[in-house]
Coordinates of C-alpha atoms and ligand atoms in Angstrom, one line a residue:
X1339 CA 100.5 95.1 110.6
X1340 CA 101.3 92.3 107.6
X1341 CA 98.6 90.0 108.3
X1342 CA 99.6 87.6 106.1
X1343 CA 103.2 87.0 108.3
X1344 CA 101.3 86.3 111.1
X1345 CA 99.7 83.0 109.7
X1346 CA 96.0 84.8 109.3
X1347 CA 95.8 83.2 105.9
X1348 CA 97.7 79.6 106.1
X1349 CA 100.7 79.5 103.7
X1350 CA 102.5 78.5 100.6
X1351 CA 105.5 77.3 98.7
X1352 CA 104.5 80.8 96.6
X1353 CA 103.0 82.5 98.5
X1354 CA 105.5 85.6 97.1
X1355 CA 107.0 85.2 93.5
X1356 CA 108.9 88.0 92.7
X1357 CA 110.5 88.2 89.0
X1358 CA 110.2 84.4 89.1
X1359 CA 111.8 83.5 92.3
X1360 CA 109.1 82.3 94.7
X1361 CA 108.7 82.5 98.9
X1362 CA 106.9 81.4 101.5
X1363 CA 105.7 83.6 104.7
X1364 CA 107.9 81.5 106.8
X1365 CA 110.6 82.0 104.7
X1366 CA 110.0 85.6 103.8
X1367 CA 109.6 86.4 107.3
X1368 CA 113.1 84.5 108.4
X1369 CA 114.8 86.7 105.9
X1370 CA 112.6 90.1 107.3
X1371 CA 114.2 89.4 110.6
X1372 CA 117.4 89.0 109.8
X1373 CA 117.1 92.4 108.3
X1374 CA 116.1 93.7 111.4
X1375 CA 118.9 92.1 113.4
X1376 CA 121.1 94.2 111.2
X1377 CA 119.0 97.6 111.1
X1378 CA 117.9 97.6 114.7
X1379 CA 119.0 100.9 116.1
X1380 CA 119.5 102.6 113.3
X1381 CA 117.7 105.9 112.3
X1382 CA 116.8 104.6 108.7
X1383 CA 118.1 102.2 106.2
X1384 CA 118.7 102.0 102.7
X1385 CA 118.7 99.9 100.1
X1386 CA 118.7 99.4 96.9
X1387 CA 114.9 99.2 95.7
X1388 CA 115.3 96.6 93.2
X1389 CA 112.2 94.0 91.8
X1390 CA 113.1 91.2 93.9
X1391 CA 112.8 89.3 97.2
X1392 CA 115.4 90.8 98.7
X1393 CA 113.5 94.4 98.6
X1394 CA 110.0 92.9 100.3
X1395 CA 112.4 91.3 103.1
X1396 CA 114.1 95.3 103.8
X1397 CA 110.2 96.4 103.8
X1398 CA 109.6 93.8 106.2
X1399 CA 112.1 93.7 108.0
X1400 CA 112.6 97.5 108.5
X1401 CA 109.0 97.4 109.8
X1402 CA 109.6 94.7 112.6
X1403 CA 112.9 96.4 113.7
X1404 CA 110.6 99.6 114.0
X1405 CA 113.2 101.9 111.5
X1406 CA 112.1 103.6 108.7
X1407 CA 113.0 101.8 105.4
X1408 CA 114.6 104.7 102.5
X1409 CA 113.9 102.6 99.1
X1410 CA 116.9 103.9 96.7
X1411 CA 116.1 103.3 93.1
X1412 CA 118.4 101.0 91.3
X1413 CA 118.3 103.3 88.1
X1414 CA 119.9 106.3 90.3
X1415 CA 123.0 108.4 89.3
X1416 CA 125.6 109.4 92.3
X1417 CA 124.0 112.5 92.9
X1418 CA 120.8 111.1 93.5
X1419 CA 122.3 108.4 95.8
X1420 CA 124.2 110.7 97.5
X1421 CA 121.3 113.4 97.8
X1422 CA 119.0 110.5 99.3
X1423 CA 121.6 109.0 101.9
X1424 CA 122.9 112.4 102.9
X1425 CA 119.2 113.7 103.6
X1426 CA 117.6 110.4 105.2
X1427 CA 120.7 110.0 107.3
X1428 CA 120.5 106.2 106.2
X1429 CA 122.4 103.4 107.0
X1430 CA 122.9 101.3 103.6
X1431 CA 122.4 97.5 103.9
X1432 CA 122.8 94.7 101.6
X1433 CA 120.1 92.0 102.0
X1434 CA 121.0 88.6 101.6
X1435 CA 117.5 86.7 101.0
X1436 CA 119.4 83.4 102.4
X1437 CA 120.1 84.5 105.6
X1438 CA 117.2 83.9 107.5
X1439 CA 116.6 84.3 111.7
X1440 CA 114.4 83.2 113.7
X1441 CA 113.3 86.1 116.3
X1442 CA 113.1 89.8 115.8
X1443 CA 115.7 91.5 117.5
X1444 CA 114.9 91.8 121.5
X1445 CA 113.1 95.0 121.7
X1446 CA 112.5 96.0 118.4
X1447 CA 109.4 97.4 116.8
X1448 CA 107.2 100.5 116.6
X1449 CA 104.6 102.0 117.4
X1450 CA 101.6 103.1 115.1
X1451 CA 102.8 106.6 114.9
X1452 CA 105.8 105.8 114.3
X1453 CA 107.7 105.8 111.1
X1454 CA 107.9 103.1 108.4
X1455 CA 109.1 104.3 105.0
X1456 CA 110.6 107.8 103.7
X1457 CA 110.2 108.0 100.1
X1458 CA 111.8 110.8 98.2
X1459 CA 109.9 112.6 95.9
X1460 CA 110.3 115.8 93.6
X1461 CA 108.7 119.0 93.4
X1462 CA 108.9 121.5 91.1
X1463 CA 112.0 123.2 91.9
X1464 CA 115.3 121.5 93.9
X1465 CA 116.1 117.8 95.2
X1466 CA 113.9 115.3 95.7
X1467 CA 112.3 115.8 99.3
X1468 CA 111.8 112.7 101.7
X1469 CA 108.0 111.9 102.5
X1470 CA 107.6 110.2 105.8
X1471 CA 104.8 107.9 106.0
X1472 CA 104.1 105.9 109.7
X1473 CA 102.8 103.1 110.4
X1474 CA 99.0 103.9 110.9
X1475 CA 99.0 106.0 107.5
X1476 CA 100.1 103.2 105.7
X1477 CA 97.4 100.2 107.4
X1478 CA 94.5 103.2 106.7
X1479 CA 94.9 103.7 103.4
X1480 CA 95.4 99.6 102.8
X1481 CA 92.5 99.2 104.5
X1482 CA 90.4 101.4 102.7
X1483 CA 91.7 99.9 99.2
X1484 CA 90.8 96.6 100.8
X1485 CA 87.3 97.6 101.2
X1486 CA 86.9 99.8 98.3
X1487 CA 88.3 96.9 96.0
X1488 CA 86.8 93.8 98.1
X1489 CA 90.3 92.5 98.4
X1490 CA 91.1 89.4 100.2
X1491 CA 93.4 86.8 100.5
X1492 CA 91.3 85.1 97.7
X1493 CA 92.8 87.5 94.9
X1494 CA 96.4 87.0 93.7
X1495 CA 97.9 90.1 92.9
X1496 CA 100.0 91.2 90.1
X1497 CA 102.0 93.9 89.0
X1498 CA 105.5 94.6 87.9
X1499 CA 105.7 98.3 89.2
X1500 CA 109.3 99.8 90.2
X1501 CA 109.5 99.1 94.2
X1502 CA 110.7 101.9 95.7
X1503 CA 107.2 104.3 95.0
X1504 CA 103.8 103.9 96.9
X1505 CA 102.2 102.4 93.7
X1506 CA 104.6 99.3 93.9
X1507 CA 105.7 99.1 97.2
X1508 CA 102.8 100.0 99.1
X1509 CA 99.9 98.9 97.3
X1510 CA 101.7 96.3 95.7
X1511 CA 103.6 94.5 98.5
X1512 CA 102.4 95.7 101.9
X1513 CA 98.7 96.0 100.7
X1514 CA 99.8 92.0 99.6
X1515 CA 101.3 91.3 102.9
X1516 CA 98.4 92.8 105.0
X1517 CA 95.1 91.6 102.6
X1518 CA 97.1 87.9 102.3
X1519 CA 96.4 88.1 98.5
X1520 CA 99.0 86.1 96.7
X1521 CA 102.0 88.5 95.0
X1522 CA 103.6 87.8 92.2
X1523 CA 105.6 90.5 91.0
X1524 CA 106.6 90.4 87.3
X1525 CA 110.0 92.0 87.9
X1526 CA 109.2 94.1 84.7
X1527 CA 105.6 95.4 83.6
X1528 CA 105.1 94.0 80.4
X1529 CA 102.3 92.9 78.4
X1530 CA 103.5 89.0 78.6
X1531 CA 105.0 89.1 82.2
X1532 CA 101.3 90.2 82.2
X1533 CA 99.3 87.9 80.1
X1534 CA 101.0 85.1 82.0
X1535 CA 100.7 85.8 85.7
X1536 CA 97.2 84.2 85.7
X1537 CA 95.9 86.7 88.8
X1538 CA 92.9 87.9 90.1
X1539 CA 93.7 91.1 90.6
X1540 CA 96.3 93.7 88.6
X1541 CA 97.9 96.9 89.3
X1542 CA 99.4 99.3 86.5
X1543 CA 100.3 102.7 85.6
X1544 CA 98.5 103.9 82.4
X1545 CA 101.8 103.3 80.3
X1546 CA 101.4 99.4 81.1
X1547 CA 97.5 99.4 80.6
X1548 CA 97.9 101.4 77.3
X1549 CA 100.7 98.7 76.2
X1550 CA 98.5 95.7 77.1
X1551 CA 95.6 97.4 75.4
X1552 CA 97.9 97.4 72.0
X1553 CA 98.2 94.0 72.2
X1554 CA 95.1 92.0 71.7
X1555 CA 96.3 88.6 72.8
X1556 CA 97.8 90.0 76.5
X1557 CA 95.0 91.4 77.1
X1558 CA 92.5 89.2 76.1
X1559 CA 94.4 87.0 78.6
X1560 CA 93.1 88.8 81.4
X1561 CA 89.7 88.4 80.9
X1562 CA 89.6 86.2 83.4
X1563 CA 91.0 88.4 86.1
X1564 CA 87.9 90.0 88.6
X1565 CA 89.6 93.7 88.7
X1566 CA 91.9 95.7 86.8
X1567 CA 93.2 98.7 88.2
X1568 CA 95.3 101.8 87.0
X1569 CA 96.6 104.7 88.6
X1570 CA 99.5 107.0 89.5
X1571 CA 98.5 109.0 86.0
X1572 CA 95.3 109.8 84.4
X1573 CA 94.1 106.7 81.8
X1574 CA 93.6 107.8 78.5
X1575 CA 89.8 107.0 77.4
X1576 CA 90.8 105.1 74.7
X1577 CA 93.1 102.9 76.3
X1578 CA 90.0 102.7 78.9
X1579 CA 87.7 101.8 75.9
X1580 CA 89.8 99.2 74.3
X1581 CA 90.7 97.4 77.6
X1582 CA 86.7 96.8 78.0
X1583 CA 86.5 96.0 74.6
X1584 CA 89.5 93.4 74.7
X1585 CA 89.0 92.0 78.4
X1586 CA 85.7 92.2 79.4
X1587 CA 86.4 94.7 82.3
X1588 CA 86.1 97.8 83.2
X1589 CA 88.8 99.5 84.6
X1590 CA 89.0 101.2 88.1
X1591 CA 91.1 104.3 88.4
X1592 CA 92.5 105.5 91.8
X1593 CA 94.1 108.9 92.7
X1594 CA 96.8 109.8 94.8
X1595 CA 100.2 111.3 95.9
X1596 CA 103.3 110.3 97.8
X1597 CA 102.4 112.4 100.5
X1598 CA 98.6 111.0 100.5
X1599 CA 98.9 107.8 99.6
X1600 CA 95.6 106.7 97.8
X1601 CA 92.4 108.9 98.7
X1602 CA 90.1 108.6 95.8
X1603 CA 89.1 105.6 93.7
X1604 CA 86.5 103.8 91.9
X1605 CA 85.2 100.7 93.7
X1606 CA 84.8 96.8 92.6
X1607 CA 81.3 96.2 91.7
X1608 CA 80.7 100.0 90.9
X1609 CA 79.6 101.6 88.5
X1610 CA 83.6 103.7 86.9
X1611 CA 83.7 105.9 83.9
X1612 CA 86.6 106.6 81.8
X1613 CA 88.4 109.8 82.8
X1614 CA 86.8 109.2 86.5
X1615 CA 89.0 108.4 90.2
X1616 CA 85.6 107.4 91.8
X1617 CA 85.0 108.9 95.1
X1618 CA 86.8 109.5 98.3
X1619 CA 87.8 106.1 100.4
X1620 CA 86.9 106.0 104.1
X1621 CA 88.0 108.4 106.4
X1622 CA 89.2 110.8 103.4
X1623 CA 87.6 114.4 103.0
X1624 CA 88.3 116.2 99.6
X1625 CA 87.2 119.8 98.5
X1626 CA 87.6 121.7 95.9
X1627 CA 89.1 125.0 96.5
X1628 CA 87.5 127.2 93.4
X1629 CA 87.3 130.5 92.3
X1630 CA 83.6 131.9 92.9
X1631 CA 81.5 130.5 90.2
X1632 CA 84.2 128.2 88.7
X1633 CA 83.2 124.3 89.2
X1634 CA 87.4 123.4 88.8
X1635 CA 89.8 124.2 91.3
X1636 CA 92.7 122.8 93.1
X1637 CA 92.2 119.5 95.0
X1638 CA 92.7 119.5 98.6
X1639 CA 92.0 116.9 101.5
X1640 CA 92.3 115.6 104.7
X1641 CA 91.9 112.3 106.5
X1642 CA 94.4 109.4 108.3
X1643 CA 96.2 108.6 105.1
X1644 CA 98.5 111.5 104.9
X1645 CA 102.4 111.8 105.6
X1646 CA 103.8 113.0 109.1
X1647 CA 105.9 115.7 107.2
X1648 CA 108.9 116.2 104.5
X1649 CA 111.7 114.9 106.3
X1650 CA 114.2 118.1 108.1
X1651 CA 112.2 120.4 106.2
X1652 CA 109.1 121.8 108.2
X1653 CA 108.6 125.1 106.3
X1654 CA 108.1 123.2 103.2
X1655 CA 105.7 120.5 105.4
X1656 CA 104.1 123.8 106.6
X1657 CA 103.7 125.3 103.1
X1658 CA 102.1 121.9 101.7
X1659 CA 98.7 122.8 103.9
X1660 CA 96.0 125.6 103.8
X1661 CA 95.8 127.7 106.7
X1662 CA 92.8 125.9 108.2
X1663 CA 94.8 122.4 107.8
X1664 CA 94.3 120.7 104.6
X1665 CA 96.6 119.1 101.9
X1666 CA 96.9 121.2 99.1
X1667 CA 97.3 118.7 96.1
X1668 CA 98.4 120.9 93.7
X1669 CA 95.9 118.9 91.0
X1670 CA 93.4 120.5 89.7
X1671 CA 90.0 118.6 90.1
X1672 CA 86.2 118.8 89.5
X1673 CA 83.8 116.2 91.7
X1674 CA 79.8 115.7 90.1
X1675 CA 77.1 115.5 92.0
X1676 CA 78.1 112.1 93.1
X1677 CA 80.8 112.8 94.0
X1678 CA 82.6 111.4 91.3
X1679 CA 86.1 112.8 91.4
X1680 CA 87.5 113.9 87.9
X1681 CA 91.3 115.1 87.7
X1682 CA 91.9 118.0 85.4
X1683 CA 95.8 118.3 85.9
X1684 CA 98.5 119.8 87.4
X1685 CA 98.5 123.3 88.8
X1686 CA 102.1 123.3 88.0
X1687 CA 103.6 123.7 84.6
X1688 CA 107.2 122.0 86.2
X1689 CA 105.5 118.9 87.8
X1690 CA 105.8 116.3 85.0
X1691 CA 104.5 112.8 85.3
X1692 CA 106.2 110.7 82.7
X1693 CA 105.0 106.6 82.7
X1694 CA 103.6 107.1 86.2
X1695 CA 106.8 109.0 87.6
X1696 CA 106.5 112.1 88.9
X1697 CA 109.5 114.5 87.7
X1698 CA 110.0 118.3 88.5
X1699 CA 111.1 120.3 85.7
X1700 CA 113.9 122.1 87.9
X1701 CA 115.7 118.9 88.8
X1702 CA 116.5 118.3 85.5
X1703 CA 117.5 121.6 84.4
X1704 CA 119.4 122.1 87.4
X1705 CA 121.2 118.5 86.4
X1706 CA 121.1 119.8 82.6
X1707 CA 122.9 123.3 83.9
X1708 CA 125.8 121.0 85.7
X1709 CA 126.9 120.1 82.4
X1710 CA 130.0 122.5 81.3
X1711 CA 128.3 123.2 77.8
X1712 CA 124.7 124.4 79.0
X1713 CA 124.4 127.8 79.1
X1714 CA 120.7 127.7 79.6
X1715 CA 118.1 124.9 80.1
X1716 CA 114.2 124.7 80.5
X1717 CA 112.4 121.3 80.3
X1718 CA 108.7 120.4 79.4
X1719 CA 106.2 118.0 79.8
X1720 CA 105.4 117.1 76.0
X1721 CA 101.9 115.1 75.6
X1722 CA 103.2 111.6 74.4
X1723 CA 100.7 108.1 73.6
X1724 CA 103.1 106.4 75.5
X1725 CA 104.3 107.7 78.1
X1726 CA 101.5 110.6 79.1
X1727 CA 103.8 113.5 79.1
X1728 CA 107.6 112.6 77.7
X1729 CA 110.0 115.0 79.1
X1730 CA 111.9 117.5 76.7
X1731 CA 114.5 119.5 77.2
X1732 CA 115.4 122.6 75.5
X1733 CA 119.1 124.2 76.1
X1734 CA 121.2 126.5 74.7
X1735 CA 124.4 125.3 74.4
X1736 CA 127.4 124.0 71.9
X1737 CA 129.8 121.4 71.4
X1738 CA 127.4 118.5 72.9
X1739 CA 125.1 115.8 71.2
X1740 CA 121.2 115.8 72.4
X1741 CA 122.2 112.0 73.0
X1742 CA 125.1 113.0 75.4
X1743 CA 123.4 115.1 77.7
X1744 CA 120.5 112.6 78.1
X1745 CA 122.9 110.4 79.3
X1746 CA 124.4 113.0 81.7
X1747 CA 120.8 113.2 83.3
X1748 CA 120.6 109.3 83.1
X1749 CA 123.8 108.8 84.6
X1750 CA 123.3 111.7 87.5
X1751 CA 120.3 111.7 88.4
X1752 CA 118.3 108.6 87.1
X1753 CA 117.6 107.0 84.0
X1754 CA 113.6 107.4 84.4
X1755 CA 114.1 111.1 84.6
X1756 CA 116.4 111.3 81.4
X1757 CA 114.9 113.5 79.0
X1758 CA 113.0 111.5 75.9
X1759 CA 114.3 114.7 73.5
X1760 CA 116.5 117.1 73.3
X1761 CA 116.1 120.4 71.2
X1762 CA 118.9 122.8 70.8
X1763 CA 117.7 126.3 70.8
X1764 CA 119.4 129.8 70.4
X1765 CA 117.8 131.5 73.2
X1766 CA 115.0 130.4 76.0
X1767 CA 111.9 133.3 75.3
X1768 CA 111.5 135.2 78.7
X1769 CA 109.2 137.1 80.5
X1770 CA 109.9 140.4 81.4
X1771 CA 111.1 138.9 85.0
X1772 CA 113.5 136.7 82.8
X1773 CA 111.9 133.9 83.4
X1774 CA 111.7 131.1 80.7
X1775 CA 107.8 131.3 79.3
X1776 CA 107.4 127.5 79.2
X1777 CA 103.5 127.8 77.7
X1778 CA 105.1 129.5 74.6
X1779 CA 108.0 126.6 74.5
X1780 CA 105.1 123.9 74.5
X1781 CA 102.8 125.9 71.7
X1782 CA 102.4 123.5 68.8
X1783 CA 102.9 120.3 70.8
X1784 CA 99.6 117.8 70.3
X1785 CA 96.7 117.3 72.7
X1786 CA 96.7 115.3 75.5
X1787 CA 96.3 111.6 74.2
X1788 CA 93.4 111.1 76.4
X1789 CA 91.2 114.2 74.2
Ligands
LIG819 C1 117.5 103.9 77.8 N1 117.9 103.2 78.8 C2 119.0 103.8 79.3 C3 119.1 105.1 78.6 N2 118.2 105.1 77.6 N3 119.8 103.5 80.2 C4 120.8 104.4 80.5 N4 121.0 105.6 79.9 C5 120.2 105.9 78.9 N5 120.4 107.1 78.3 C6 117.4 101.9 79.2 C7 116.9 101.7 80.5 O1 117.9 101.5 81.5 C8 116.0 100.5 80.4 O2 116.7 99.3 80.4 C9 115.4 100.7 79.1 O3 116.2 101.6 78.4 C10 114.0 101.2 79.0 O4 113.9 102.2 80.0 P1 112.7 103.2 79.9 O5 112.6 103.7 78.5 O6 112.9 104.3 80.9 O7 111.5 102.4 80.2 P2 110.1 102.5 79.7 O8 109.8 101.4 78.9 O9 109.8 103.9 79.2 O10 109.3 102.4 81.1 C11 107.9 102.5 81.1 C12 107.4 101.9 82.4 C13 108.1 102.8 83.5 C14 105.9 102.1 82.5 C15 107.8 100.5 82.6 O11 107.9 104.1 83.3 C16 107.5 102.4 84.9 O12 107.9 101.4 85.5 N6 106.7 103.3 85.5 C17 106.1 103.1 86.8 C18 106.3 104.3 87.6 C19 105.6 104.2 89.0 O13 105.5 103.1 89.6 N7 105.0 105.3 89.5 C20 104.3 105.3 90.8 C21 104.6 106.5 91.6 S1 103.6 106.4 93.1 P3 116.2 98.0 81.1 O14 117.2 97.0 80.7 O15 116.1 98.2 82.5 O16 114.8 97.7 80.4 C22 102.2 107.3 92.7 C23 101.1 107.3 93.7 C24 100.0 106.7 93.0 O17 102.2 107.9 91.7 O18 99.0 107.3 92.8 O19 100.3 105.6 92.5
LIG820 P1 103.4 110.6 93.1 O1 103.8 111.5 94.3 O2 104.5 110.1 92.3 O3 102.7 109.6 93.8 O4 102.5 111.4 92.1 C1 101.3 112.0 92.5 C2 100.6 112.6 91.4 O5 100.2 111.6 90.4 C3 99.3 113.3 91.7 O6 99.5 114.5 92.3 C4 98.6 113.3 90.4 O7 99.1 114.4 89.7 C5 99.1 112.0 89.7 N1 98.0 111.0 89.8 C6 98.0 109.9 90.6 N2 96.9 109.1 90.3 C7 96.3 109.8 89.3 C8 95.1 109.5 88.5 N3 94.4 108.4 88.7 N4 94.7 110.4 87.6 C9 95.4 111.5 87.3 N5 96.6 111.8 88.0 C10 97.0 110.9 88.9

């Protein structure tokens, strides 16, 4: 499955630099199959998902021993741990990038169908749910985004995205380790790790490209990069605008989901326009399921990139399709008669997406409701320059600091879904049904950055 591993593409001293410590294949792949001597037999593994070598060896090396790799994120709380370990049943593991092997584990490996990586993922209301991707899901959609973006183990790739998501992990090591494109991963996303990576070809959510856009000299040093692309989050047209403006490029914009991985996107040597995914990659049907006489509608789609279920929960895997079989998105999306694919947003007021991550509102209210002073709780998506939406939370309560109960979110669940702001209120407004009228909570907040 990683081409690149199996000496397709020759090899290098650097072949892999992750936040400046650099690999070979040989030696990456010594260190993958020591990891699979340890996981072999396992149901799923664990570890700690931070930016470094030792995270591409447990991605390797879970594939090779044919058990599914469960990415933890470093930034987690206990509760998230715990939620994440308890519900994958994983082993944890500590990798040690200096051990190295020199077989696979007699036996080991699986089959296309099979498993490869569970990543947990919120929706709008309870825990984070466990997305199994296999095998076959993951070379489809890798091979698409090869052909869509004509990448090849000419291009080195760089990107400093958090490795335990599909943007990062996915796209940004497998779709590495299969295309034989060079990696280096920044360990952090910023305009200078940026500016000074020297590669052909970069990945970033709009936060990063929005940063590097602010900061003429960064970007004008990757003017001599052949493909920019952004995605997890809609681009902002301006940030679009001044990215051509400082680098020479267009940027391509891709769309997907956890649960999808990427099905729409712009393509190298196309023609892209801001506030545009492009069109569906190989293999990937979309429709639009609208109201009669409306042109937007909720997204849906089918095709060999999707996930093989939420893991243990087959009524919410059953509720996730339309009765004739395809993946309801839950974005809202109008297509041109090109079949240019533009996203609208969210059907879902409690699906934020904050710097690329996707946060549901009711995780962090029922994290904000744990703590002994909150009486009530309801949290937002506010439209933020930065960030896209920043998360706010508005609780009744007394005898606590805004400060302080951001850090109880940070410190439970994770520190990328603490709330930016925290507004103390005397009582939630409510529907009739007593339920918290969010829309009325948001009234007054700015546009979009984007309009
Ligand atoms: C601040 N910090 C705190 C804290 N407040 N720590 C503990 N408690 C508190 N209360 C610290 C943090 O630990 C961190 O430290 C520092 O402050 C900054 O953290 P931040 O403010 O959260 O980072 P920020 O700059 O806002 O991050 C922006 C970003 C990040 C763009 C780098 O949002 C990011 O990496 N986004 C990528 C998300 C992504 O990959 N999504 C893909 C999903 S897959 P320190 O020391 O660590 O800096 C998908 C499919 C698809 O969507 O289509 O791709
Ligand atoms: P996640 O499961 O974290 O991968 O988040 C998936 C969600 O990210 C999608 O349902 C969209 O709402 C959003 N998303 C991903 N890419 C884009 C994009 N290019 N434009 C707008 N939204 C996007």
């Amino acid at each position: 499955m990683l081409t690149a591993l199996d000496g397709a593409y020759g090899d290098r001293a650097d072949a892999v630099v992750v936040a400046g410590r650099a690999a070979s294949y040989e030696e990456l792949l010594a260190a993958a199959r020591a990891v699979a001597a340890d996981v072999a037999g396992a149901p799923a593994f664990a570890v700690t998902a931070t930016a470094s070598l030792e995270t591409v060896a447990a991605v390797v090396g879970g594939l090779l021993a044919g058990v599914p790799f469960v990415p933890l994120p470093p930034d987690a709380g206990p509760a998230e741990r715990e939620h994440i370990l308890k519900d994958s049943g994983a082993v944890t593991v500590d990798v040690d990038f200096a051990r190295r092997a020199a077989a696979a584990p007699a036996g080991a490996g699986g089959g296309p169908d099979g498993p490869a990586l569970v990543l947990y993922t919120s929706g709008t209301t309870g825990a984070p749910k466990g997305v199994v991707l296999t095998r076959a899901a993951i070379a489809a959609d890798l091979d698409a985004l090869a052909e869509a973006w004509q990448w090849s183990a000419d291009d080195t790739l760089v990107h400093g995205l958090p490795l335990f998501h599909v943007h990062g992990l996915v796209l940004g090591v497998l779709g590495a380790l299969r295309t034989g494109s060079r990696l280096v991963h920044t360990g952090k996303p910023t305009p200078d790790a940026y500016a000074g990576a020297g590669g052909s070809l970069y990945f970033g959510v709009p936060t990063v490209w929005s940063r590097i856009a602010a900061d003429a000299e960064a970007a004008g040093a990757l003017s001599g990069a052949r493909l920019l692309v952004s995605g997890s989050a809609a681009l902002p047209a301006p940030v679009f605008r001044d990215l051509e403006r400082l680098t020479g490029l267009r940027p391509v914009e891709r769309y997907g989901m956890t649960e999808t991985l990427i099905t729409v996107s712009g393509r190298a040597g196309g023609e892209v326009r801001p506030g545009t995914v492009g069109t569906p990659l190989p293999g990937i049907r979309t429709r639009i399921a609208a109201e009669p006489g409306a042109e937007i509608g909720e997204l849906q789609l089918t095709g060999p990139t999707l996930f093989s279920g939420y893991l243990g929960r087959p009524e919410a895997t059953a509720a996730a399709y339309t009765g004739d079989g395809w993946f309801r998105t839950g974005d809202i999306a109008a297509v041109d008669e090109d079949g240019v694919h533009r996203i609208v947003g969210r059907a879902s007021i409690d699906m934020i997406k904050s710097g690329g991550y996707r946060i549901g509102a009711g995780e962090i209210e029922n994290a904000l409701l744990d703590h002994p002073k909150v009486q009530e709780a309801a949290v937002v998506g506010v439209p933020d320059a930065d960030l896209g939406q920043r998360i706010v939370a508005f609780v009744v309560a007394e005898g606590v600091t805004g400060a302080e109960l951001t850090d109880f979110v940070a410190a439970h669940l994770s520190v990328h879904k603490r709330p930016r702001e925290v507004r103390f209120v005397a009582s939630l407004p409510r529907n009739a049904m007593g339920k918290p009228q969010k829309k009325l909570l948001l009234a007054g907040e700015a546009g979009p950055a984007s309009q």
